[in-house]
Amino acid sequence: MNTTAVKQQLQGLIITLRTYWERPRKNEYVNYREVAGFSIGAMGVKAVNSMLGFIQLAPTCLLIASVYGLSPRAIMVLFAITNVISILKTPFVSMLVDNTDTKIGKFRPYLLWAGIPCVLSIIALTWFIPLNASSTVKIILIGIYFNILSIAQPLYNNAYMGISQVITPNSQERTNILGVSEFLGNLGPSITNLLIPSLAGLFFGKNGMLDIRAYRILLPAFSIIGFIMGLIVMYYSKERVIKPKDEKEKIGFLEGMKYISKNRYFWIVTISKFFDGFKGGLSMMLTWVCAYQLQNTGIQGILSTIVSVGYTPGILLAPLLIKKLGSKKAAFIFHFLNPIAALVMLMTFKNGFVFFVISLFLYNFALGPQYIMQTSMLSDGFDYQQDKEGIRIEGFAQNFMLMITTIGTILSTAVFTFIYEKNGLIADAVTGLTDYSILINDSIREPIITGVILVVIVTSLCSALPYLFCNLNAKDMEQIKFSLEKKKFVHDAGLADAEEAVQKEEFEKFLTQREKEEALLAEKLQKEKEQAKEQADKYKNMSKEEIKAFQKEEKARLSQERRELKERKKAFIDQEIKRAKQNGEKGYIKIIAREKFEEMIRKEQNAE
């Protein structure tokens, strides 16, 4: 490719980015700026969520088990109690979310409201558990702090998931956004999983992740950074649900149960996710491989990063695969790859940790796109139900799903604990604490890993089967979207009582006007592309000095435009804030003002 062609492509890319930075593409809803904000913020949300990997109630957790010394059985009991409490609070949290009605939506506020207690509970779990306390005291304190986390963290994570489901009503656009956001978002856990063990090894020696100082310094620091980044999602993303402007949903628990019982796509994903606790068993084994087989916790960060790279190819392929194969085939294929990868691990892991890492990489490759596919399928199911019954229940569905998957996780913990204890990992009869260093012995560690893999193979297969029952396709979703848009227009235009012929006529006028606006926008974009091509052609006859002079002039022009837009934006927001305060309005005033300004700019650009 010659230099001129490269310059033309770069010019085209710049024009595209500039064109769609503040306004969406034709027939789409989300501009590039919002995609960037949602994706970067996702890194923070997922980084905070990744802290659970370092403080989870599992014998493979070095902090809870090896540092605090809790036995597998004590951890299982504490885990069961915590999750029973989680199940009991689910109905109340479900109603809380679905009945939340703020100026910025029902999900976005929880990135702040639930994020703060997440960070505080992580600090408490690392700083306020005395190392020399009895097993009973440790269990009580860990139980209190972890229960706070177990209430706040699902709310925090579900807020992000909820936004991803309603960021656009366009099914394919939603899938594309999830592809970008999941790719960038997973960099958050990848970075934390690499840096925390590596920094622990650097500052606290070979047993870095067995040193309490590593947790007390690194986990709070990364949690706070992640929480601040997660607020970008709240600030820059929007919730877009095609429904009448003045429609407000107030859903009781029994009513929510009635609607959720009829949503096929909710049950497909929920039954599949019931086995997530079992499927996570393989990743947990990596901690023991590093700490007791390799006897080097510092290398855990490197190996975690290597196997987490496996997520990336599937994440990048997910939008294309869903578009080409459909949600049903794509979801089934990637879920079915999990038991195959686990079978490979079963046959090879005793040959060395390298084989374990390779198998886990393949397992994660299959896991990578599953969240995107599940979210896409759930969102389609919610759109379908809204079209048929006029109601959306994302918040209720997420929390009810959490209740069911929690039962699955409790069951998986009991099964894995049985495997651990059967192979000799039990508490001391006198102290009640457990010495996990016996896992250095291959004759104890390898049977445990074998048992875990066998369980994972069976449950991963069970997780794949529900997707055979999906029957929505892209054509169905286009019809649903059209139907929802028509219903919204009829309601907002005050035509609910008009005859069907009148409603149809007025809606067709609305569509015609929108098509004209989109045609004008497309024409403007085409002119910009032609201008870019003309400019690229001029480069052929320009000297280096002339090119530099032109680029300097163009840069100055763009900088001036940005300064003028920035000043205009500031003046608009200041005026809106002043007006809002005078009218006694409260809550997210600045965010609402910014979104009003962006909407005004988009309309101006579309009208040019």
XYZ file of C-alpha atoms in Angstrom:
608
model
C 0.000 0.000 0.000
C 1.509 3.372 -1.046
C 1.834 6.454 1.125
C -1.002 8.276 -0.636
C -3.446 5.426 0.010
C -2.464 5.342 3.677
C -3.036 9.084 3.940
C -6.438 8.714 2.290
C -7.441 6.026 4.771
C -6.223 8.101 7.695
C -8.143 11.113 6.414
C -11.246 8.956 6.034
C -10.842 7.587 9.544
C -10.477 11.066 10.998
C -13.553 12.258 9.122
C -15.546 9.237 10.326
C -14.492 9.727 13.938
C -15.235 13.442 13.785
C -18.586 12.873 12.081
C -19.869 10.248 14.507
C -18.148 11.464 17.671
C -21.130 13.649 18.615
C -23.876 12.019 16.534
C -24.764 8.380 15.774
C -24.681 6.608 12.438
C -27.782 6.294 10.310
C -30.425 4.064 11.948
C -28.329 3.895 15.125
C -28.576 5.642 18.489
C -25.129 5.835 20.111
C -22.256 8.090 19.055
C -18.574 7.183 19.305
C -18.026 9.398 22.319
C -20.564 7.478 24.356
C -19.161 4.128 23.197
C -15.705 5.295 24.303
C -16.991 6.481 27.691
C -18.995 3.289 28.278
C -16.040 1.087 27.316
C -13.426 2.942 29.366
C -15.786 3.069 32.333
C -16.358 -0.670 31.925
C -12.665 -1.185 32.683
C -13.241 0.387 36.086
C -16.452 -1.524 36.843
C -14.845 -4.836 35.923
C -11.695 -3.950 37.871
C -13.779 -3.461 41.025
C -15.611 -6.732 40.345
C -12.279 -8.508 39.859
C -11.401 -7.786 43.508
C -13.766 -10.647 44.383
C -11.204 -12.996 42.865
C -8.796 -12.027 45.649
C -11.295 -12.129 48.546
C -13.873 -14.732 47.536
C -15.259 -17.287 49.992
C -13.438 -20.275 48.542
C -10.598 -22.544 49.728
C -8.655 -21.476 46.629
C -8.690 -17.847 47.851
C -5.256 -17.232 49.385
C -6.488 -14.402 51.620
C -9.501 -16.138 53.179
C -7.961 -19.624 53.268
C -4.168 -19.477 53.407
C -3.695 -16.086 55.153
C -6.710 -16.130 57.496
C -6.574 -19.943 57.805
C -10.269 -20.809 57.442
C -10.944 -24.474 56.632
C -12.837 -25.530 53.474
C -15.823 -26.539 55.614
C -15.864 -23.247 57.547
C -15.664 -21.378 54.251
C -18.495 -23.480 52.813
C -20.747 -22.768 55.825
C -19.934 -19.055 55.700
C -20.509 -19.048 51.948
C -23.877 -20.787 52.332
C -25.057 -18.367 55.039
C -23.952 -15.364 53.018
C -25.739 -16.581 49.918
C -28.929 -17.483 51.762
C -28.985 -13.874 52.945
C -28.343 -12.844 49.337
C -31.323 -14.894 48.171
C -33.593 -13.441 50.843
C -32.722 -9.862 49.916
C -33.195 -10.471 46.187
C -36.959 -9.706 46.028
C -36.429 -6.378 47.774
C -33.473 -5.431 45.591
C -35.437 -6.449 42.478
C -38.329 -4.158 43.371
C -35.893 -1.410 44.365
C -34.182 -1.378 40.959
C -37.290 -1.727 38.788
C -39.068 0.960 40.796
C -36.113 3.339 40.667
C -36.983 6.400 38.606
C -34.352 9.129 38.458
C -33.585 11.772 35.870
C -30.731 9.660 34.507
C -32.533 6.313 34.550
C -32.908 3.362 36.888
C -29.466 1.764 36.492
C -26.921 4.570 36.299
C -27.326 5.880 39.889
C -26.266 2.515 41.341
C -22.772 2.913 39.924
C -22.426 5.537 42.665
C -24.827 4.304 45.341
C -23.584 0.684 45.264
C -19.990 1.454 44.288
C -19.150 3.238 47.550
C -20.113 0.341 49.881
C -18.240 -2.031 47.539
C -15.007 -0.127 48.099
C -15.593 0.258 51.853
C -16.285 -3.464 52.337
C -13.140 -4.391 50.407
C -11.117 -2.128 52.705
C -12.773 -3.714 55.763
C -12.050 -7.281 54.581
C -8.352 -6.493 54.208
C -7.752 -4.179 57.190
C -10.171 -5.165 59.945
C -9.695 -8.943 60.303
C -7.092 -9.522 63.096
C -4.579 -12.185 62.062
C -4.173 -13.492 65.625
C -7.919 -13.773 66.298
C -9.665 -17.104 66.802
C -11.336 -18.914 63.922
C -14.782 -17.939 65.301
C -13.954 -14.225 65.454
C -12.553 -14.314 61.926
C -15.656 -16.071 60.617
C -17.974 -13.511 62.249
C -16.046 -10.468 60.996
C -15.554 -11.864 57.506
C -19.264 -12.742 57.435
C -20.312 -9.183 58.325
C -18.042 -7.435 55.841
C -18.600 -9.957 53.067
C -22.377 -9.685 53.414
C -22.133 -5.945 52.868
C -20.092 -6.661 49.752
C -22.481 -9.407 48.615
C -25.363 -6.924 48.670
C -23.545 -3.972 47.086
C -21.463 -5.738 44.415
C -24.368 -7.405 42.544
C -26.202 -4.072 42.517
C -23.055 -2.423 41.187
C -22.464 -5.049 38.518
C -26.153 -5.263 37.550
C -26.190 -1.491 37.043
C -23.494 -1.875 34.390
C -25.250 -4.897 32.862
C -28.568 -3.064 32.852
C -27.092 -0.097 31.008
C -25.538 -2.436 28.436
C -29.002 -3.907 27.769
C -30.736 -0.548 27.249
C -27.933 1.600 25.806
C -29.691 1.230 22.428
C -32.908 -0.450 21.230
C -31.088 -1.575 18.048
C -30.170 -5.248 18.580
C -27.157 -5.406 16.213
C -25.847 -2.019 17.377
C -26.102 -3.244 20.967
C -24.098 -6.340 20.072
C -21.428 -4.230 18.345
C -21.134 -1.914 21.361
C -20.827 -4.903 23.678
C -18.029 -6.264 21.485
C -16.029 -3.052 21.919
C -16.885 -2.525 25.593
C -16.168 -6.119 26.580
C -12.803 -6.031 24.813
C -11.737 -2.800 26.514
C -13.587 -3.556 29.747
C -11.775 -6.842 30.275
C -8.498 -4.946 30.242
C -9.473 -3.798 33.745
C -9.408 -7.290 35.320
C -6.429 -8.244 33.147
C -4.435 -5.308 34.483
C -5.415 -5.930 38.118
C -4.790 -9.677 37.856
C -1.350 -8.979 36.398
C -0.245 -6.098 38.606
C -1.519 -7.152 42.038
C 0.368 -10.497 42.243
C 3.375 -9.018 40.424
C 3.607 -6.012 42.754
C 3.060 -8.300 45.747
C 5.969 -10.453 44.592
C 8.108 -7.392 43.930
C 7.560 -5.736 47.320
C 6.896 -8.706 49.611
C 9.027 -11.475 48.161
C 8.311 -14.965 46.847
C 5.260 -15.431 49.090
C 3.856 -12.013 48.204
C 0.194 -13.062 47.938
C 0.525 -14.864 51.261
C 1.490 -11.579 52.941
C -1.422 -9.582 54.394
C 0.291 -6.300 53.433
C -0.239 -7.089 49.762
C -4.000 -7.127 50.280
C -4.140 -4.122 52.587
C -2.266 -1.861 50.188
C -3.063 -3.104 46.686
C -6.742 -4.115 46.854
C -8.064 -0.814 48.286
C -5.903 1.197 45.866
C -7.112 -0.657 42.763
C -10.723 -0.644 44.040
C -10.757 3.128 44.441
C -9.213 3.676 40.993
C -11.731 1.275 39.422
C -14.667 2.928 41.197
C -13.648 6.371 39.908
C -13.295 5.015 36.361
C -16.688 3.285 36.670
C -18.358 6.642 37.237
C -17.520 7.437 33.600
C -20.249 4.949 32.621
C -22.742 6.814 34.785
C -21.670 10.177 33.417
C -21.434 9.410 29.682
C -23.894 6.567 29.008
C -27.638 6.840 28.507
C -30.517 4.453 28.999
C -32.613 4.246 25.845
C -35.856 2.338 26.097
C -38.493 2.843 23.422
C -41.505 3.637 25.574
C -43.880 6.587 26.074
C -42.287 9.614 27.717
C -44.589 9.719 30.741
C -44.793 5.972 31.305
C -43.610 4.879 34.756
C -43.397 1.275 35.836
C -44.096 0.214 39.415
C -43.693 -3.523 39.725
C -44.472 -5.698 42.733
C -42.693 -8.971 43.392
C -45.618 -11.234 42.495
C -46.312 -9.235 39.347
C -42.657 -9.458 38.374
C -42.732 -13.218 38.910
C -45.779 -13.489 36.638
C -44.032 -11.699 33.789
C -40.664 -13.381 34.247
C -42.267 -16.828 34.226
C -43.389 -16.220 30.624
C -40.068 -14.941 29.284
C -38.468 -17.871 27.446
C -35.172 -16.058 26.844
C -34.744 -15.215 30.509
C -35.024 -18.892 31.390
C -32.668 -19.999 28.619
C -29.903 -17.734 29.920
C -30.719 -18.319 33.597
C -30.636 -22.112 33.373
C -27.325 -21.868 31.539
C -25.888 -19.468 34.112
C -27.033 -21.731 36.957
C -23.863 -23.720 36.260
C -21.490 -20.727 36.323
C -20.270 -21.608 39.824
C -19.185 -25.024 38.596
C -17.615 -23.636 35.426
C -15.495 -21.234 37.470
C -13.804 -24.169 39.204
C -11.020 -24.447 36.631
C -9.877 -20.841 36.968
C -9.738 -21.175 40.765
C -7.267 -24.049 40.427
C -4.714 -21.679 38.868
C -4.154 -20.076 42.287
C -3.169 -23.409 43.821
C -0.995 -24.304 40.840
C 1.006 -21.102 41.347
C 1.125 -21.155 45.158
C 1.754 -24.859 45.769
C 2.920 -26.522 42.537
C 5.200 -23.705 41.352
C 5.521 -22.301 44.911
C 5.631 -18.770 43.536
C 2.573 -16.530 43.987
C 4.276 -13.693 42.125
C 3.991 -15.583 38.832
C 0.230 -15.813 39.275
C -0.187 -12.372 37.706
C 1.703 -13.376 34.576
C -0.123 -16.693 34.169
C -3.502 -15.058 34.855
C -2.767 -12.516 32.156
C -1.763 -15.220 29.678
C -4.941 -17.264 30.178
C -7.138 -14.142 30.248
C -5.877 -13.249 26.757
C -7.960 -16.233 25.676
C -11.124 -14.175 26.257
C -10.159 -11.594 23.624
C -10.547 -13.468 20.283
C -14.044 -14.643 21.170
C -15.080 -11.184 22.363
C -13.928 -9.622 19.095
C -15.632 -12.315 17.036
C -18.921 -12.267 18.957
C -20.756 -9.502 16.998
C -19.779 -11.075 13.659
C -20.705 -14.588 14.793
C -24.097 -13.469 16.106
C -24.758 -11.650 12.836
C -23.696 -14.621 10.690
C -24.905 -17.576 12.777
C -27.638 -16.038 14.900
C -27.785 -15.986 18.698
C -28.900 -19.612 19.000
C -26.070 -21.273 17.063
C -23.338 -18.902 18.237
C -24.255 -19.290 21.919
C -24.540 -23.078 21.718
C -21.230 -23.514 19.880
C -19.194 -21.441 22.333
C -20.821 -22.984 25.404
C -20.191 -26.458 23.957
C -16.487 -25.633 23.547
C -16.146 -25.425 27.362
C -16.526 -29.172 28.086
C -14.187 -29.929 25.176
C -11.472 -27.668 26.606
C -11.989 -29.162 30.091
C -11.611 -32.648 28.623
C -8.291 -31.589 27.053
C -7.158 -30.370 30.495
C -8.151 -33.664 32.126
C -5.992 -35.640 29.700
C -2.929 -33.364 29.840
C -2.555 -31.389 33.111
C -0.453 -34.042 34.904
C 2.241 -33.592 32.244
C 3.101 -30.154 33.642
C 1.644 -26.752 34.464
C 2.188 -25.608 30.848
C -0.541 -28.001 29.704
C -2.836 -26.732 32.456
C -2.289 -23.140 31.284
C -2.884 -24.012 27.607
C -6.121 -25.841 28.430
C -7.324 -22.957 30.609
C -6.524 -20.557 27.753
C -8.766 -22.614 25.442
C -11.465 -22.752 28.116
C -11.402 -18.957 28.459
C -11.553 -18.578 24.673
C -14.932 -20.293 24.807
C -16.043 -18.167 27.785
C -15.057 -14.856 26.138
C -18.108 -14.122 23.975
C -20.655 -15.791 26.245
C -21.520 -12.635 28.213
C -22.117 -10.721 24.958
C -24.304 -13.489 23.570
C -26.254 -13.861 26.820
C -26.784 -10.102 27.147
C -27.869 -9.821 23.515
C -30.322 -12.683 23.934
C -31.714 -11.253 27.191
C -32.150 -7.811 25.648
C -33.985 -9.285 22.666
C -36.210 -11.188 25.069
C -37.026 -8.030 27.031
C -37.844 -6.161 23.801
C -40.084 -9.040 22.733
C -41.918 -9.005 26.069
C -42.306 -5.225 26.011
C -43.858 -5.417 22.546
C -46.266 -8.169 23.590
C -47.152 -7.058 27.120
C -46.011 -3.438 27.378
C -43.594 -3.918 30.280
C -39.843 -4.229 30.855
C -38.407 -5.958 33.922
C -34.603 -5.906 33.505
C -33.943 -5.017 37.125
C -36.262 -7.708 38.482
C -34.925 -10.268 36.007
C -31.272 -9.584 36.855
C -31.827 -9.971 40.572
C -34.068 -13.017 40.233
C -31.437 -14.535 37.945
C -28.848 -13.763 40.610
C -30.985 -15.599 43.176
C -31.138 -18.715 40.994
C -27.465 -18.642 40.030
C -26.584 -18.154 43.707
C -28.307 -21.458 44.475
C -26.158 -23.023 41.758
C -23.037 -21.469 43.270
C -23.913 -22.792 46.760
C -24.346 -26.246 45.262
C -21.012 -25.993 43.429
C -19.275 -24.935 46.650
C -20.675 -27.955 48.477
C -19.554 -30.304 45.688
C -16.050 -28.832 45.490
C -15.722 -28.825 49.313
C -16.562 -32.530 49.308
C -13.772 -33.103 46.792
C -11.284 -31.068 48.858
C -12.047 -32.841 52.133
C -12.176 -36.289 50.573
C -8.585 -35.770 49.478
C -7.286 -34.629 52.879
C -7.790 -30.855 52.981
C -9.436 -30.614 56.422
C -9.232 -28.403 59.507
C -6.991 -29.099 62.491
C -8.998 -30.663 65.307
C -7.503 -28.302 67.925
C -7.173 -24.891 66.241
C -9.953 -25.235 63.690
C -7.591 -23.778 61.070
C -6.280 -25.508 57.949
C -2.706 -25.851 56.707
C -2.991 -25.445 52.944
C 0.735 -26.044 52.434
C -0.030 -29.801 52.175
C -1.104 -29.009 48.600
C 2.591 -28.958 47.719
C 2.216 -32.745 47.699
C 1.225 -33.964 44.194
C -0.650 -36.952 45.628
C -3.080 -34.553 47.357
C -3.268 -31.736 44.818
C -3.697 -33.732 41.587
C -6.723 -35.841 42.682
C -8.447 -32.606 43.741
C -7.818 -31.030 40.332
C -8.997 -34.218 38.586
C -12.247 -34.224 40.552
C -12.877 -30.548 39.814
C -12.288 -31.039 36.072
C -14.731 -33.964 35.885
C -17.435 -31.865 37.545
C -16.705 -28.954 35.167
C -17.035 -31.192 32.084
C -20.517 -32.378 33.072
C -21.844 -28.984 34.172
C -20.401 -27.148 31.149
C -22.306 -29.527 28.894
C -25.492 -28.829 30.864
C -24.837 -25.094 30.437
C -24.796 -25.399 26.635
C -28.044 -27.318 26.097
C -30.615 -24.545 26.901
C -29.522 -22.457 23.893
C -31.002 -25.040 21.550
C -34.432 -23.643 22.525
C -33.872 -20.058 21.309
C -36.046 -19.049 18.313
C -35.782 -15.250 17.812
C -33.864 -14.057 14.746
C -32.679 -10.738 13.269
C -35.845 -10.328 11.166
C -38.021 -10.790 14.252
C -36.052 -8.116 16.122
C -36.449 -5.595 13.296
C -40.216 -6.100 13.406
C -40.258 -5.738 17.199
C -38.231 -2.543 17.040
C -40.591 -1.116 14.402
C -43.634 -2.042 16.487
C -42.186 -0.417 19.643
C -41.332 2.775 17.757
C -44.871 2.978 16.389
C -46.428 2.474 19.838
C -44.190 5.153 21.326
C -45.028 7.607 18.537
C -48.786 6.989 18.852
C -48.689 7.559 22.612
C -46.406 10.614 22.543
C -48.399 12.185 19.700
C -51.653 11.796 21.641
C -53.153 9.431 19.052
C -53.972 6.543 21.388
C -57.709 7.000 20.836
C -57.458 7.685 17.098
C -58.475 5.173 14.449
C -55.855 2.721 13.197
C -55.813 4.374 9.752
C -55.028 7.774 11.293
C -52.295 6.306 13.466
C -50.769 4.586 10.452
C -50.904 7.734 8.321
C -49.304 9.955 10.961
C -46.611 7.396 11.707
C -45.764 7.118 8.014
C -45.391 10.908 7.901
C -43.034 10.698 10.877
C -40.963 7.992 9.172
C -40.851 10.006 5.925
C -39.585 13.074 7.762
C -36.975 10.999 9.578
C -35.813 9.448 6.310
C -35.371 12.934 4.840
C -33.240 13.960 7.813
C -31.167 10.792 7.513
C -30.739 11.406 3.767
C -29.460 14.925 4.477
C -27.041 13.539 7.008
C -25.826 10.885 4.566
C -25.395 13.535 1.874
C -23.365 15.692 4.240
C -21.147 12.751 5.148
C -20.625 11.893 1.497
C -19.531 15.457 0.792
C -17.068 15.304 3.674
C -15.640 12.055 2.306
C -15.326 13.569 -1.169
C -13.582 16.587 0.306
C -11.212 14.284 2.144
C -10.448 12.412 -1.082
C -9.876 15.662 -2.931
C -7.510 16.796 -0.224
C -5.667 13.464 -0.339
C -5.285 13.870 -4.102
C -3.808 17.325 -3.551
C -1.134 15.760 -1.366
C 0.317 14.121 -4.470
C 1.355 17.485 -5.905
C 2.319 19.184 -2.631
C 5.807 19.469 -1.225
C 6.603 18.405 2.332
C 6.710 22.049 3.402
C 3.287 22.718 1.861
C 1.821 19.620 3.536
C 3.182 20.683 6.931
C 1.826 24.202 6.463
C -1.605 22.884 5.508
C -1.693 20.452 8.435
C -0.710 23.251 10.808
C -3.483 25.452 9.430
C -6.040 22.634 9.635
C -4.987 21.806 13.186
C -5.393 25.439 14.194
C -8.858 25.539 12.596
C -10.017 22.381 14.382
C -8.587 23.654 17.676
C -10.504 26.897 17.260
C -13.716 24.974 16.560
C -13.195 22.874 19.677
C -12.530 25.947 21.801
C -15.680 27.650 20.520
C -17.744 24.498 21.127
C -16.261 24.131 24.603
C -17.092 27.747 25.484
C -20.595 27.356 24.111
C -21.061 24.131 26.049
C -19.875 25.729 29.286
C -22.213 28.695 28.856
C -25.157 26.399 28.081
C -24.508 24.120 31.057
C -24.036 27.070 33.418
C -27.325 28.541 32.231
C -29.143 25.211 32.628
C -27.740 24.697 36.129
C -28.808 28.207 37.109
C -32.295 27.637 35.687
C -32.604 24.260 37.437
C -31.600 25.703 40.795
C -34.045 28.576 40.422
C -36.813 26.042 39.758
C -35.774 23.977 42.776
C -34.639 21.007 40.684
C -32.186 18.616 42.323
C -30.094 15.595 41.388
C -27.711 15.089 38.462
C -28.286 18.637 37.216
C -24.952 18.889 35.435
C -25.314 15.502 33.719
C -28.802 16.372 32.457
C -27.564 19.769 31.225
C -24.696 18.165 29.318
C -27.013 15.634 27.684
C -29.397 18.421 26.635
C -26.496 20.264 25.018
C -25.336 17.148 23.152
C -28.856 16.503 21.894
C -29.105 20.111 20.697
C -25.785 19.829 18.834
C -26.879 16.577 17.176
C -30.098 18.202 15.952
C -28.157 21.193 14.602
C -25.735 18.932 12.756
C -28.530 16.835 11.297
C -30.289 19.990 10.102
C -27.212 21.393 8.313
